[in-house]
Short mmCIF file of N, CA and C in Angstrom, two decimals:
data_model
loop_
_atom_site.label_atom_id
_atom_site.label_comp_id
_atom_site.label_asym_id
_atom_site.label_seq_id
_atom_site.Cartn_x
_atom_site.Cartn_y
_atom_site.Cartn_z
N MET P 71 0.83 -1.41 -0.45
CA MET P 71 0.08 -0.41 0.05
C MET P 71 1.06 1.08 0.31
N ARG P 72 0.65 2.12 -0.18
CA ARG P 72 1.11 3.27 -0.57
C ARG P 72 0.48 4.75 -0.33
N ILE P 73 0.29 5.78 0.54
CA ILE P 73 -0.28 6.54 0.67
C ILE P 73 0.51 7.86 0.17
N ILE P 74 0.31 7.98 -0.70
CA ILE P 74 0.50 9.61 -1.78
C ILE P 74 0.09 10.99 -1.39
N GLN P 75 0.71 12.14 -0.90
CA GLN P 75 0.26 12.90 -0.43
C GLN P 75 1.11 14.11 -1.44
N GLN P 76 0.44 15.31 -1.90
CA GLN P 76 1.33 15.91 -2.89
C GLN P 76 0.82 17.06 -1.32
N PHE P 77 1.82 17.89 -0.67
CA PHE P 77 1.57 18.96 -0.13
C PHE P 77 2.19 20.54 -0.86
N ASP P 78 1.55 21.50 -0.10
CA ASP P 78 2.07 22.81 -0.77
C ASP P 78 3.26 23.49 -0.81
N PRO P 79 3.82 23.30 -1.31
CA PRO P 79 5.99 23.35 -1.21
C PRO P 79 5.81 24.19 -0.34
N CYS P 80 5.28 26.20 0.13
CA CYS P 80 5.55 26.84 1.12
C CYS P 80 5.52 26.52 2.46
N HIS P 81 4.78 24.91 2.27
CA HIS P 81 4.86 24.85 3.75
C HIS P 81 5.30 23.56 3.47
N GLU P 82 6.41 23.35 3.15
CA GLU P 82 7.28 22.10 3.62
C GLU P 82 7.88 22.17 4.87
N ARG P 83 8.17 22.76 5.10
CA ARG P 83 8.78 22.10 7.01
C ARG P 83 8.00 22.57 7.36
N ASP P 84 6.71 23.05 7.79
CA ASP P 84 6.03 22.57 8.24
C ASP P 84 4.67 21.62 8.10
N PHE P 85 4.69 20.92 7.07
CA PHE P 85 4.25 19.50 6.83
C PHE P 85 5.48 18.15 7.07
N MET P 86 6.92 18.37 6.47
CA MET P 86 7.77 17.26 7.34
C MET P 86 7.78 17.98 8.70
N ALA P 87 7.82 18.55 9.29
CA ALA P 87 7.95 18.28 10.65
C ALA P 87 6.64 17.37 11.50
N LEU P 88 5.50 17.97 11.03
CA LEU P 88 4.42 17.38 11.27
C LEU P 88 4.77 15.44 10.57
N GLU P 89 5.12 15.14 9.79
CA GLU P 89 5.48 13.97 9.25
C GLU P 89 6.46 13.07 10.40
N GLN P 90 7.35 13.66 10.69
CA GLN P 90 8.63 13.32 11.41
C GLN P 90 7.34 12.78 12.85
N GLN P 91 6.62 13.68 13.70
CA GLN P 91 6.03 13.11 14.49
C GLN P 91 5.10 11.72 14.30
N PHE P 92 4.79 12.25 12.91
CA PHE P 92 4.41 11.19 11.94
C PHE P 92 4.82 9.47 12.47
N ASP P 93 6.37 9.45 12.33
CA ASP P 93 6.92 9.20 12.19
C ASP P 93 7.54 8.31 13.81
N GLN P 94 8.09 9.53 14.63
CA GLN P 94 7.85 9.01 15.92
C GLN P 94 6.61 8.32 16.54
N LEU P 95 5.72 8.71 16.13
CA LEU P 95 4.10 7.82 16.52
C LEU P 95 4.45 5.56 16.00
N GLU P 96 4.88 5.93 15.18
CA GLU P 96 4.77 4.99 14.54
C GLU P 96 5.80 3.44 15.76
N LYS P 97 7.15 4.15 15.40
CA LYS P 97 8.82 4.18 16.24
C LYS P 97 8.20 3.42 18.06
N SER P 98 6.88 4.35 17.84
CA SER P 98 7.51 4.20 19.66
C SER P 98 6.07 2.88 19.62
N ARG P 99 5.13 2.98 18.85
CA ARG P 99 3.97 2.16 19.12
C ARG P 99 3.82 0.78 18.86
N PRO P 100 3.58 -0.11 18.93
CA PRO P 100 3.76 -1.64 18.32
C PRO P 100 3.00 -2.13 17.75
N ASP P 101 1.64 -1.35 17.56
CA ASP P 101 0.46 -1.80 16.75
C ASP P 101 0.63 -1.51 15.72
N TYR P 102 1.77 -0.04 15.27
CA TYR P 102 1.26 0.41 13.88
C TYR P 102 3.14 0.08 13.04
N PRO P 103 2.18 0.46 11.93
CA PRO P 103 3.57 -1.26 11.00
C PRO P 103 4.24 0.07 10.50
N LYS P 104 5.00 -0.04 10.52
CA LYS P 104 6.70 0.56 9.81
C LYS P 104 6.91 1.06 8.96
N GLY P 105 6.15 1.68 8.26
CA GLY P 105 6.33 2.66 7.19
C GLY P 105 7.49 3.25 6.17
N LYS P 106 7.50 2.98 5.49
CA LYS P 106 8.91 3.51 4.44
C LYS P 106 8.70 5.22 3.84
N ARG P 107 9.34 6.20 4.20
CA ARG P 107 8.36 7.26 3.94
C ARG P 107 9.79 7.77 2.69
N MET P 108 8.92 8.15 1.82
CA MET P 108 9.68 8.72 0.57
C MET P 108 9.45 9.46 -0.13
N GLN P 109 10.56 10.99 -0.77
CA GLN P 109 10.04 12.03 -1.75
C GLN P 109 10.82 11.97 -3.47
N PRO P 110 9.88 12.08 -4.29
CA PRO P 110 10.65 12.38 -5.55
C PRO P 110 11.60 12.87 -5.68
N ILE P 111 12.53 12.78 -6.65
CA ILE P 111 13.87 13.10 -6.78
C ILE P 111 13.49 13.63 -8.08
N SER P 112 12.97 12.44 -8.88
CA SER P 112 12.57 12.28 -10.46
C SER P 112 11.36 11.78 -10.51
N GLY P 113 10.44 11.22 -11.29
CA GLY P 113 9.66 10.73 -11.56
C GLY P 113 7.88 11.21 -12.16
N GLY P 114 7.13 10.23 -12.13
CA GLY P 114 6.16 10.84 -12.33
C GLY P 114 5.12 11.63 -10.71
N GLU P 115 5.67 11.77 -9.91
CA GLU P 115 5.09 12.63 -8.78
C GLU P 115 5.57 13.97 -8.65
N PRO P 116 5.18 14.76 -8.51
CA PRO P 116 6.01 15.83 -8.66
C PRO P 116 6.62 15.97 -6.80
N LEU P 117 7.94 16.90 -6.66
CA LEU P 117 8.67 17.20 -5.79
C LEU P 117 8.44 16.99 -4.40
N ASN P 118 7.13 18.29 -4.45
CA ASN P 118 6.42 18.82 -3.19
C ASN P 118 5.45 17.17 -3.00
N THR P 119 5.78 15.82 -3.19
CA THR P 119 4.64 14.29 -2.74
C THR P 119 5.53 14.01 -1.11
N LEU P 120 4.81 13.50 -0.82
CA LEU P 120 5.55 12.27 0.23
C LEU P 120 4.98 11.22 0.10
N ILE P 121 5.44 10.15 -0.01
CA ILE P 121 4.80 8.30 -0.14
C ILE P 121 5.62 7.95 0.82
N TRP P 122 4.00 7.63 1.38
CA TRP P 122 4.07 6.25 2.88
C TRP P 122 4.10 4.98 2.50
N GLN P 123 5.20 4.12 2.48
CA GLN P 123 5.09 3.15 1.80
C GLN P 123 4.95 1.28 2.47
N TYR P 124 4.13 0.83 2.44
CA TYR P 124 3.96 -0.74 3.33
C TYR P 124 3.84 -2.00 3.23
N GLU P 125 4.51 -2.93 3.35
CA GLU P 125 3.92 -3.59 2.58
C GLU P 125 3.01 -4.90 3.26
N PHE P 126 2.11 -4.91 3.06
CA PHE P 126 1.16 -5.85 4.18
C PHE P 126 1.06 -7.37 2.97
N PRO P 127 0.65 -7.92 4.25
CA PRO P 127 0.38 -9.64 4.27
C PRO P 127 -0.48 -9.68 2.94
N ASP P 128 -1.51 -9.19 3.23
CA ASP P 128 -2.58 -9.45 2.12
C ASP P 128 -3.76 -8.21 2.08
N LEU P 129 -4.31 -7.37 1.24
CA LEU P 129 -5.40 -6.80 1.53
C LEU P 129 -5.82 -6.43 1.95
N GLU P 130 -6.84 -7.56 3.09
CA GLU P 130 -7.92 -7.08 4.11
C GLU P 130 -6.77 -6.41 5.21
N THR P 131 -6.24 -6.40 5.18
CA THR P 131 -5.07 -6.43 6.67
C THR P 131 -4.60 -4.86 6.35
N ALA P 132 -4.60 -4.73 4.91
CA ALA P 132 -4.58 -3.11 4.89
C ALA P 132 -5.35 -2.82 4.81
N TYR P 133 -6.34 -2.63 4.76
CA TYR P 133 -7.51 -1.91 4.67
C TYR P 133 -8.12 -1.73 6.08
N LYS P 134 -7.55 -3.08 7.10
CA LYS P 134 -7.72 -2.91 8.59
C LYS P 134 -7.12 -1.61 9.13
N THR P 135 -5.67 -1.62 8.69
CA THR P 135 -4.86 -0.43 8.87
C THR P 135 -5.01 0.94 8.81
N LEU P 136 -5.90 1.30 7.11
CA LEU P 136 -6.47 2.42 7.34
C LEU P 136 -7.59 2.52 8.25
N ASN P 137 -8.73 1.42 8.58
CA ASN P 137 -9.26 2.00 9.82
C ASN P 137 -9.08 2.11 11.06
N PHE P 138 -7.89 1.51 11.56
CA PHE P 138 -7.26 1.77 11.99
C PHE P 138 -6.29 3.04 12.32
N PHE P 139 -5.67 3.12 12.03
CA PHE P 139 -5.40 5.32 11.91
C PHE P 139 -6.25 5.82 12.04
N SER P 140 -7.42 5.59 11.01
CA SER P 140 -8.56 6.81 11.40
C SER P 140 -9.39 6.56 12.49
N GLY P 141 -9.03 5.92 12.97
CA GLY P 141 -9.33 5.44 14.25
C GLY P 141 -8.93 6.04 15.91
N ASP P 142 -7.48 5.88 15.94
CA ASP P 142 -6.11 6.37 16.13
C ASP P 142 -6.43 7.92 16.96
N ASP P 143 -6.31 8.00 18.13
CA ASP P 143 -6.21 9.30 18.32
C ASP P 143 -4.99 10.12 18.28
N GLY P 144 -4.18 9.61 19.05
CA GLY P 144 -3.29 10.09 18.25
C GLY P 144 -2.42 10.30 16.60
N HIS P 145 -2.67 9.40 15.86
CA HIS P 145 -2.80 10.01 14.55
C HIS P 145 -3.93 10.72 13.96
N GLU P 146 -4.33 10.90 14.65
CA GLU P 146 -6.30 11.45 13.85
C GLU P 146 -5.46 12.90 14.51
N ASP P 147 -5.01 13.31 15.32
CA ASP P 147 -4.50 14.50 16.27
C ASP P 147 -3.43 14.75 15.04
N LEU P 148 -2.49 14.29 14.83
CA LEU P 148 -1.66 14.76 14.14
C LEU P 148 -1.68 14.80 12.42
N TYR P 149 -2.91 13.67 11.94
CA TYR P 149 -3.91 14.53 10.74
C TYR P 149 -4.35 15.62 10.46
N ARG P 150 -5.18 16.10 11.62
CA ARG P 150 -5.70 17.24 11.69
C ARG P 150 -4.67 18.07 11.45
N GLN P 151 -3.48 18.45 11.93
CA GLN P 151 -2.65 19.43 11.81
C GLN P 151 -2.11 19.59 10.47
N GLN P 152 -2.08 18.02 10.11
CA GLN P 152 -1.08 18.06 8.37
C GLN P 152 -1.89 18.87 7.17
N VAL P 153 -3.68 17.78 7.63
CA VAL P 153 -4.11 18.07 6.49
C VAL P 153 -4.43 19.40 6.13
N ALA P 154 -4.09 21.00 6.47
CA ALA P 154 -4.04 21.98 5.79
C ALA P 154 -3.26 22.21 5.06
N PHE P 155 -1.84 21.29 4.64
CA PHE P 155 -0.91 21.58 4.14
C PHE P 155 -1.57 20.85 2.76
N ILE P 156 -2.03 19.58 2.78
CA ILE P 156 -1.81 18.52 1.81
C ILE P 156 -3.40 19.14 0.49
N ARG P 157 -2.25 19.34 -0.94
CA ARG P 157 -3.18 19.56 -1.45
C ARG P 157 -4.05 18.52 -2.06
N GLN P 158 -3.49 17.34 -2.16
CA GLN P 158 -4.35 15.88 -2.83
C GLN P 158 -3.52 14.35 -2.18
N ALA P 159 -4.11 13.67 -1.73
CA ALA P 159 -4.22 12.63 -1.35
C ALA P 159 -4.50 11.85 -1.95
N LYS P 160 -3.83 9.97 -2.55
CA LYS P 160 -4.17 8.74 -3.19
C LYS P 160 -3.50 8.14 -2.20
N ILE P 161 -4.46 7.04 -2.65
CA ILE P 161 -3.91 5.78 -1.45
C ILE P 161 -4.33 4.78 -2.85
N GLU P 162 -2.90 3.99 -2.73
CA GLU P 162 -2.49 3.13 -4.25
C GLU P 162 -2.78 1.44 -3.10
N PHE P 163 -3.06 0.41 -4.17
CA PHE P 163 -3.01 -0.81 -3.77
C PHE P 163 -2.35 -1.48 -5.01
N TYR P 164 -1.00 -2.43 -4.43
CA TYR P 164 -0.79 -3.27 -5.99
C TYR P 164 -0.97 -4.42 -5.28
N LYS P 165 -1.28 -5.54 -5.75
CA LYS P 165 -0.59 -7.30 -5.79
C LYS P 165 1.05 -7.67 -5.75
N THR P 166 1.62 -8.26 -5.14
CA THR P 166 3.03 -9.05 -5.90
C THR P 166 2.85 -10.32 -6.77
N LEU P 167 3.49 -9.73 -7.66
CA LEU P 167 3.48 -10.75 -8.58
C LEU P 167 4.74 -12.11 -8.06
N ASP P 168 4.11 -12.87 -7.98
CA ASP P 168 5.51 -14.54 -7.61
C ASP P 168 5.22 -15.46 -8.69
N PHE P 169 6.24 -15.65 -9.73
CA PHE P 169 5.90 -15.89 -10.75
C PHE P 169 6.99 -17.15 -10.70
#
């Protein structure tokens, strides 16, 4: 699963400061998946994009995690602050091809 957030470049510092708090939240809680955060250097997404990615064992677990995020007070508090800087967001799901 990838969560792709395009943020207002004028507020990159504020957006990333909150993202660091999300990272700290993940690291401090054993019930959180430890996602990988990336920012494009080149590619299809603009530079003012943050990508959070995690490989779940199945699609059902990924959906349950999205519900978990939206029901967690710590996550929701940070999200309410960060959403003001987000221009657009999308969530992508992929299946692994094991040939």
